mmCIF file of C-alpha atoms in Angstrom:
data_model
loop_
_atom_site.group_PDB
_atom_site.id
_atom_site.type_symbol
_atom_site.label_atom_id
_atom_site.label_comp_id
_atom_site.label_asym_id
_atom_site.label_seq_id
_atom_site.Cartn_x
_atom_site.Cartn_y
_atom_site.Cartn_z
ATOM 1 C CA ALA V 283 -2.408 -15.800 11.116
ATOM 2 C CA ALA V 284 -5.525 -14.693 8.278
ATOM 3 C CA GLY V 285 -4.249 -12.004 6.206
ATOM 4 C CA VAL V 286 -6.767 -10.348 3.866
ATOM 5 C CA ILE V 287 -8.599 -12.129 0.839
ATOM 6 C CA GLN V 288 -9.695 -10.652 -2.422
ATOM 7 C CA SER V 289 -12.017 -12.218 -5.040
ATOM 8 C CA PRO V 290 -10.979 -12.964 -7.767
ATOM 9 C CA ARG V 291 -8.025 -12.951 -7.682
ATOM 10 C CA HIS V 292 -7.635 -12.646 -12.016
ATOM 11 C CA LEU V 293 -10.150 -10.766 -13.828
ATOM 12 C CA ILE V 294 -10.598 -10.563 -17.790
ATOM 13 C CA LYS V 295 -13.321 -8.315 -19.314
ATOM 14 C CA GLU V 296 -14.561 -6.454 -22.427
ATOM 15 C CA LYS V 297 -14.594 -2.740 -22.550
ATOM 16 C CA ARG V 298 -17.870 -1.276 -21.495
ATOM 17 C CA GLU V 299 -17.920 -4.219 -18.836
ATOM 18 C CA THR V 300 -18.656 -3.809 -15.245
ATOM 19 C CA ALA V 301 -16.497 -5.777 -12.888
ATOM 20 C CA THR V 302 -16.353 -6.191 -8.797
ATOM 21 C CA LEU V 303 -13.625 -7.124 -7.574
ATOM 22 C CA LYS V 304 -14.404 -8.545 -3.293
ATOM 23 C CA CYS V 305 -12.355 -7.884 -0.422
ATOM 24 C CA TYR V 306 -12.437 -9.492 2.858
ATOM 25 C CA PRO V 307 -10.708 -7.694 5.831
ATOM 26 C CA ILE V 308 -8.393 -9.337 8.687
ATOM 27 C CA PRO V 309 -10.909 -10.773 11.678
ATOM 28 C CA ARG V 310 -11.293 -7.857 14.040
ATOM 29 C CA HIS V 311 -10.521 -5.036 11.239
ATOM 30 C CA ASP V 312 -13.015 -2.230 10.577
ATOM 31 C CA THR V 313 -10.795 0.115 7.748
ATOM 32 C CA VAL V 314 -10.652 -0.986 4.227
ATOM 33 C CA TYR V 315 -8.579 0.652 2.284
ATOM 34 C CA TRP V 316 -8.454 0.419 -1.681
ATOM 35 C CA TYR V 317 -5.690 1.197 -3.973
ATOM 36 C CA GLN V 318 -5.154 0.229 -7.302
ATOM 37 C CA GLN V 319 -0.864 0.246 -9.141
ATOM 38 C CA GLY V 320 -0.440 0.124 -12.697
ATOM 39 C CA PRO V 321 2.163 -2.052 -14.525
ATOM 40 C CA GLY V 322 5.781 0.430 -13.069
ATOM 41 C CA GLN V 323 3.810 2.235 -10.557
ATOM 42 C CA ASP V 324 3.193 2.651 -7.078
ATOM 43 C CA PRO V 325 -0.716 2.267 -5.608
ATOM 44 C CA GLN V 326 -2.928 4.894 -5.394
ATOM 45 C CA PHE V 327 -5.528 5.166 -3.184
ATOM 46 C CA LEU V 328 -9.173 5.163 -4.551
ATOM 47 C CA ILE V 329 -10.904 5.028 -1.687
ATOM 48 C CA SER V 330 -11.782 3.948 2.601
ATOM 49 C CA PHE V 331 -14.390 2.369 4.416
ATOM 50 C CA TYR V 332 -15.201 2.685 8.432
ATOM 51 C CA GLU V 333 -17.564 0.114 10.106
ATOM 52 C CA LYS V 334 -19.508 0.418 6.514
ATOM 53 C CA MET V 335 -18.838 4.112 5.904
ATOM 54 C CA GLN V 336 -17.162 6.457 3.494
ATOM 55 C CA SER V 337 -14.004 7.845 5.285
ATOM 56 C CA ASP V 338 -12.138 9.008 2.778
ATOM 57 C CA LYS V 339 -11.901 8.988 -1.197
ATOM 58 C CA GLY V 340 -8.830 9.634 -3.572
ATOM 59 C CA SER V 341 -8.954 8.878 -7.131
ATOM 60 C CA ILE V 342 -11.826 7.147 -8.053
ATOM 61 C CA PRO V 343 -13.051 7.431 -11.467
ATOM 62 C CA ASP V 344 -17.081 8.570 -11.144
ATOM 63 C CA ARG V 345 -17.007 4.786 -13.446
ATOM 64 C CA PHE V 346 -16.022 3.357 -9.875
ATOM 65 C CA SER V 347 -18.347 2.590 -7.081
ATOM 66 C CA ALA V 348 -17.518 0.904 -3.329
ATOM 67 C CA GLN V 349 -19.216 -0.725 -0.357
ATOM 68 C CA GLN V 350 -18.664 -1.882 2.930
ATOM 69 C CA PHE V 351 -20.905 -4.237 4.188
ATOM 70 C CA SER V 352 -22.071 -5.612 7.612
ATOM 71 C CA ASP V 353 -19.615 -8.292 8.075
ATOM 72 C CA TYR V 354 -17.245 -5.706 6.689
ATOM 73 C CA HIS V 355 -16.112 -6.750 3.822
ATOM 74 C CA SER V 356 -15.735 -4.411 0.436
ATOM 75 C CA GLU V 357 -16.382 -4.408 -2.351
ATOM 76 C CA LEU V 358 -14.894 -2.081 -5.869
ATOM 77 C CA ASN V 359 -17.656 -2.127 -8.859
ATOM 78 C CA MET V 360 -16.897 -0.664 -12.030
ATOM 79 C CA SER V 361 -18.630 -0.186 -14.681
ATOM 80 C CA SER V 362 -18.016 1.269 -18.996
ATOM 81 C CA LEU V 363 -14.431 -0.404 -18.054
ATOM 82 C CA GLU V 364 -11.820 0.935 -19.918
ATOM 83 C CA LEU V 365 -8.510 -0.311 -21.196
ATOM 84 C CA GLY V 366 -6.978 2.307 -19.310
ATOM 85 C CA ASP V 367 -8.200 0.359 -15.778
ATOM 86 C CA SER V 368 -5.971 -2.492 -16.943
ATOM 87 C CA ALA V 369 -3.208 -2.486 -12.705
ATOM 88 C CA LEU V 370 -3.992 -4.575 -9.847
ATOM 89 C CA TYR V 371 -6.347 -3.614 -6.905
ATOM 90 C CA PHE V 372 -5.035 -4.135 -4.136
ATOM 91 C CA CYS V 373 -7.650 -3.777 -0.819
ATOM 92 C CA ALA V 374 -6.349 -3.525 2.732
ATOM 93 C CA SER V 375 -7.307 -3.449 5.506
ATOM 94 C CA SER V 376 -6.354 -1.614 9.797
ATOM 95 C CA LEU V 377 -7.748 -1.327 12.726
ATOM 96 C CA ARG V 378 -8.951 2.021 14.072
ATOM 97 C CA GLY V 379 -7.173 2.785 16.472
ATOM 98 C CA PRO V 380 -3.591 5.238 18.130
ATOM 99 C CA ASN V 381 -0.677 2.268 16.590
ATOM 100 C CA THR V 382 -3.434 -0.536 16.197
ATOM 101 C CA ASP V 383 -3.804 2.014 12.165
ATOM 102 C CA THR V 384 -0.810 -0.186 9.867
ATOM 103 C CA GLN V 385 -2.638 -0.820 6.422
ATOM 104 C CA TYR V 386 -1.628 -5.014 5.954
ATOM 105 C CA PHE V 387 -2.713 -4.888 2.338
ATOM 106 C CA GLY V 388 -3.543 -8.435 0.303
ATOM 107 C CA PRO V 389 -2.618 -10.305 -3.164
ATOM 108 C CA GLY V 390 -4.751 -7.867 -5.099
ATOM 109 C CA THR V 391 -7.258 -8.837 -8.012
ATOM 110 C CA ARG V 392 -5.088 -8.294 -11.792
ATOM 111 C CA LEU V 393 -8.174 -6.863 -13.889
ATOM 112 C CA THR V 394 -7.181 -7.166 -17.465
ATOM 113 C CA VAL V 395 -9.532 -5.129 -20.082
ATOM 114 C CA LEU V 396 -9.718 -6.057 -23.970
ATOM 115 C CA GLY Y 13 -1.207 17.355 -0.939
ATOM 116 C CA GLU Y 14 0.921 15.467 -0.065
ATOM 117 C CA ASN Y 15 3.737 14.295 -2.115
ATOM 118 C CA VAL Y 16 6.386 11.461 -1.638
ATOM 119 C CA GLU Y 17 9.273 11.031 -3.182
ATOM 120 C CA GLN Y 18 12.092 8.020 -3.810
ATOM 121 C CA HIS Y 19 15.811 7.619 -4.498
ATOM 122 C CA PRO Y 20 17.173 5.730 -6.213
ATOM 123 C CA SER Y 21 14.595 3.695 -8.994
ATOM 124 C CA THR Y 22 16.902 0.926 -8.884
ATOM 125 C CA LEU Y 23 19.666 -0.294 -6.338
ATOM 126 C CA SER Y 24 22.433 -3.159 -6.849
ATOM 127 C CA VAL Y 25 24.273 -4.928 -4.919
ATOM 128 C CA GLN Y 26 25.972 -7.773 -3.733
ATOM 129 C CA GLU Y 27 25.528 -10.150 -1.024
ATOM 130 C CA GLY Y 28 26.273 -8.948 2.431
ATOM 131 C CA ASP Y 29 26.690 -4.884 1.613
ATOM 132 C CA SER Y 30 24.559 -2.632 2.669
ATOM 133 C CA ALA Y 31 21.086 -1.540 1.499
ATOM 134 C CA VAL Y 32 19.928 2.524 2.149
ATOM 135 C CA ILE Y 33 16.572 3.954 0.336
ATOM 136 C CA LYS Y 34 15.437 7.200 0.578
ATOM 137 C CA CYS Y 35 12.277 9.592 0.947
ATOM 138 C CA THR Y 36 10.941 12.942 1.528
ATOM 139 C CA TYR Y 37 7.426 14.175 2.156
ATOM 140 C CA SER Y 38 5.952 17.344 1.678
ATOM 141 C CA ASP Y 39 3.511 17.909 3.707
ATOM 142 C CA SER Y 40 4.504 18.090 7.783
ATOM 143 C CA ALA Y 41 1.345 16.853 9.504
ATOM 144 C CA SER Y 42 2.721 13.379 8.706
ATOM 145 C CA ASN Y 43 3.296 11.086 11.285
ATOM 146 C CA TYR Y 44 3.536 7.517 9.784
ATOM 147 C CA PHE Y 45 5.817 5.904 7.995
ATOM 148 C CA PRO Y 46 5.875 2.610 6.355
ATOM 149 C CA TRP Y 47 7.094 0.554 4.152
ATOM 150 C CA TYR Y 48 6.854 -1.975 2.115
ATOM 151 C CA LYS Y 49 8.742 -5.274 0.247
ATOM 152 C CA GLN Y 50 6.571 -6.098 -3.052
ATOM 153 C CA GLU Y 51 7.648 -9.328 -4.842
ATOM 154 C CA LEU Y 52 6.731 -10.072 -8.168
ATOM 155 C CA GLY Y 53 2.615 -10.523 -8.397
ATOM 156 C CA LYS Y 54 1.909 -10.350 -4.919
ATOM 157 C CA GLY Y 55 0.829 -7.618 -2.443
ATOM 158 C CA PRO Y 56 3.225 -5.392 -0.674
ATOM 159 C CA GLN Y 57 4.433 -6.878 2.445
ATOM 160 C CA LEU Y 58 5.062 -4.727 5.819
ATOM 161 C CA ILE Y 59 8.390 -4.754 6.848
ATOM 162 C CA ILE Y 60 9.139 -1.794 9.244
ATOM 163 C CA ASP Y 61 7.663 1.189 10.793
ATOM 164 C CA ILE Y 62 7.823 4.523 12.027
ATOM 165 C CA ARG Y 63 6.541 6.941 13.741
ATOM 166 C CA SER Y 64 6.518 10.989 14.122
ATOM 167 C CA ASN Y 65 7.816 10.990 17.711
ATOM 168 C CA VAL Y 66 10.138 8.452 17.520
ATOM 169 C CA GLY Y 67 14.133 9.013 15.492
ATOM 170 C CA GLU Y 68 14.410 5.820 14.549
ATOM 171 C CA LYS Y 69 13.459 1.629 14.132
ATOM 172 C CA LYS Y 70 14.889 -1.712 13.913
ATOM 173 C CA ASP Y 71 13.847 -4.910 13.419
ATOM 174 C CA GLN Y 72 16.562 -7.459 12.580
ATOM 175 C CA ARG Y 73 18.509 -6.440 9.704
ATOM 176 C CA ILE Y 74 15.978 -3.448 8.553
ATOM 177 C CA ALA Y 75 16.084 -0.083 10.536
ATOM 178 C CA VAL Y 76 14.462 3.322 9.635
ATOM 179 C CA THR Y 77 14.625 6.794 10.688
ATOM 180 C CA LEU Y 78 12.667 9.549 11.003
ATOM 181 C CA ASN Y 79 14.287 13.489 10.678
ATOM 182 C CA LYS Y 80 10.839 15.290 10.642
ATOM 183 C CA THR Y 81 12.592 19.055 10.752
ATOM 184 C CA ALA Y 82 13.926 17.829 6.750
ATOM 185 C CA LYS Y 83 11.014 15.777 6.505
ATOM 186 C CA HIS Y 84 12.901 12.485 5.164
ATOM 187 C CA PHE Y 85 13.232 9.466 6.662
ATOM 188 C CA SER Y 86 15.757 6.304 5.188
ATOM 189 C CA LEU Y 87 15.328 2.160 5.447
ATOM 190 C CA HIS Y 88 18.625 0.986 5.322
ATOM 191 C CA ILE Y 89 18.723 -3.245 4.977
ATOM 192 C CA THR Y 90 22.798 -4.648 6.563
ATOM 193 C CA GLU Y 91 24.090 -7.758 5.487
ATOM 194 C CA THR Y 92 21.368 -8.570 2.472
ATOM 195 C CA GLN Y 93 20.479 -11.442 1.005
ATOM 196 C CA PRO Y 94 19.321 -12.435 -2.626
ATOM 197 C CA GLU Y 95 15.720 -12.808 -0.857
ATOM 198 C CA ASP Y 96 15.648 -9.523 -0.084
ATOM 199 C CA SER Y 97 15.166 -8.844 -3.759
ATOM 200 C CA ALA Y 98 12.032 -6.747 -4.825
ATOM 201 C CA VAL Y 99 10.376 -3.361 -4.798
ATOM 202 C CA TYR Y 100 10.358 -1.940 -1.760
ATOM 203 C CA PHE Y 101 8.240 1.716 -1.458
ATOM 204 C CA CYS Y 102 8.231 3.977 1.206
ATOM 205 C CA ALA Y 103 4.554 6.090 2.065
ATOM 206 C CA ALA Y 104 3.883 8.815 4.426
ATOM 207 C CA SER Y 105 0.042 9.194 5.394
ATOM 208 C CA ILE Y 106 -1.967 12.251 6.568
ATOM 209 C CA VAL Y 107 -4.192 12.097 9.011
ATOM 210 C CA ASN Y 108 -7.701 13.143 7.852
ATOM 211 C CA THR Y 109 -10.689 12.952 9.975
ATOM 212 C CA GLY Y 110 -9.169 10.341 12.384
ATOM 213 C CA PHE Y 111 -8.682 7.754 8.901
ATOM 214 C CA GLN Y 112 -4.943 7.495 7.149
ATOM 215 C CA LYS Y 113 -4.811 6.852 3.611
ATOM 216 C CA LEU Y 114 -1.274 5.621 2.401
ATOM 217 C CA VAL Y 115 1.201 8.446 -0.067
ATOM 218 C CA PHE Y 116 3.221 6.003 -2.231
ATOM 219 C CA GLY Y 117 6.960 6.855 -3.405
ATOM 220 C CA THR Y 118 8.043 5.224 -7.019
ATOM 221 C CA GLY Y 119 8.514 2.628 -4.981
ATOM 222 C CA THR Y 120 12.604 0.973 -5.261
ATOM 223 C CA ARG Y 121 14.052 -1.866 -7.173
ATOM 224 C CA LEU Y 122 17.266 -3.640 -4.581
ATOM 225 C CA LEU Y 123 18.637 -6.509 -6.600
ATOM 226 C CA VAL Y 124 21.213 -8.274 -4.266
ATOM 227 C CA SER Y 125 23.201 -10.495 -6.527
ATOM 228 C CA PRO Y 126 25.490 -13.654 -4.760
#
């Protein structure tokens, strides 16, 4: 079965640079979630989109923005990168509806800020 | 907001033994409780989930129990195998305008020794 696709898998940036992470949800899924996972920590919710509209917002810095496109893929844009942004970034997707909203996670993008 | 506590942080068992991981949540409105297994460098993989209208769910060697009154839920793995070694996260969902963001526990590192 098709899974969530994330690109790139690894990304190295310098401080103050920008980064764009991409997420391609499972076919037919209409909701995308972004999570950040620091070393040895649990995933922290950043933001989610349903049908191209922001549906919820968590602990996402103002330097970050995201959007969902007409083909349901999503991009997380990160500017003025800081050392503390180094983490694994996961995208998850789901299909809205009772008992179908299970979130399936992608393999993640490992961002390293030097 | 929702807070999820998870215990133990590490768990070592011998192959064939059972393993139990426990979580408590704070928000009585939470109604969906998934468990994810995360191997090193990979994304969280859903292994089982339970909704608040069910007290117990089983899938082969894995079972989850939910006590809504006490606000706690547990993962039970029987006949453990070395390939069960990983970090396990419990999570709880908060329904917010119809969309469910996940709040994770801090994770349990399970080590199954042959």
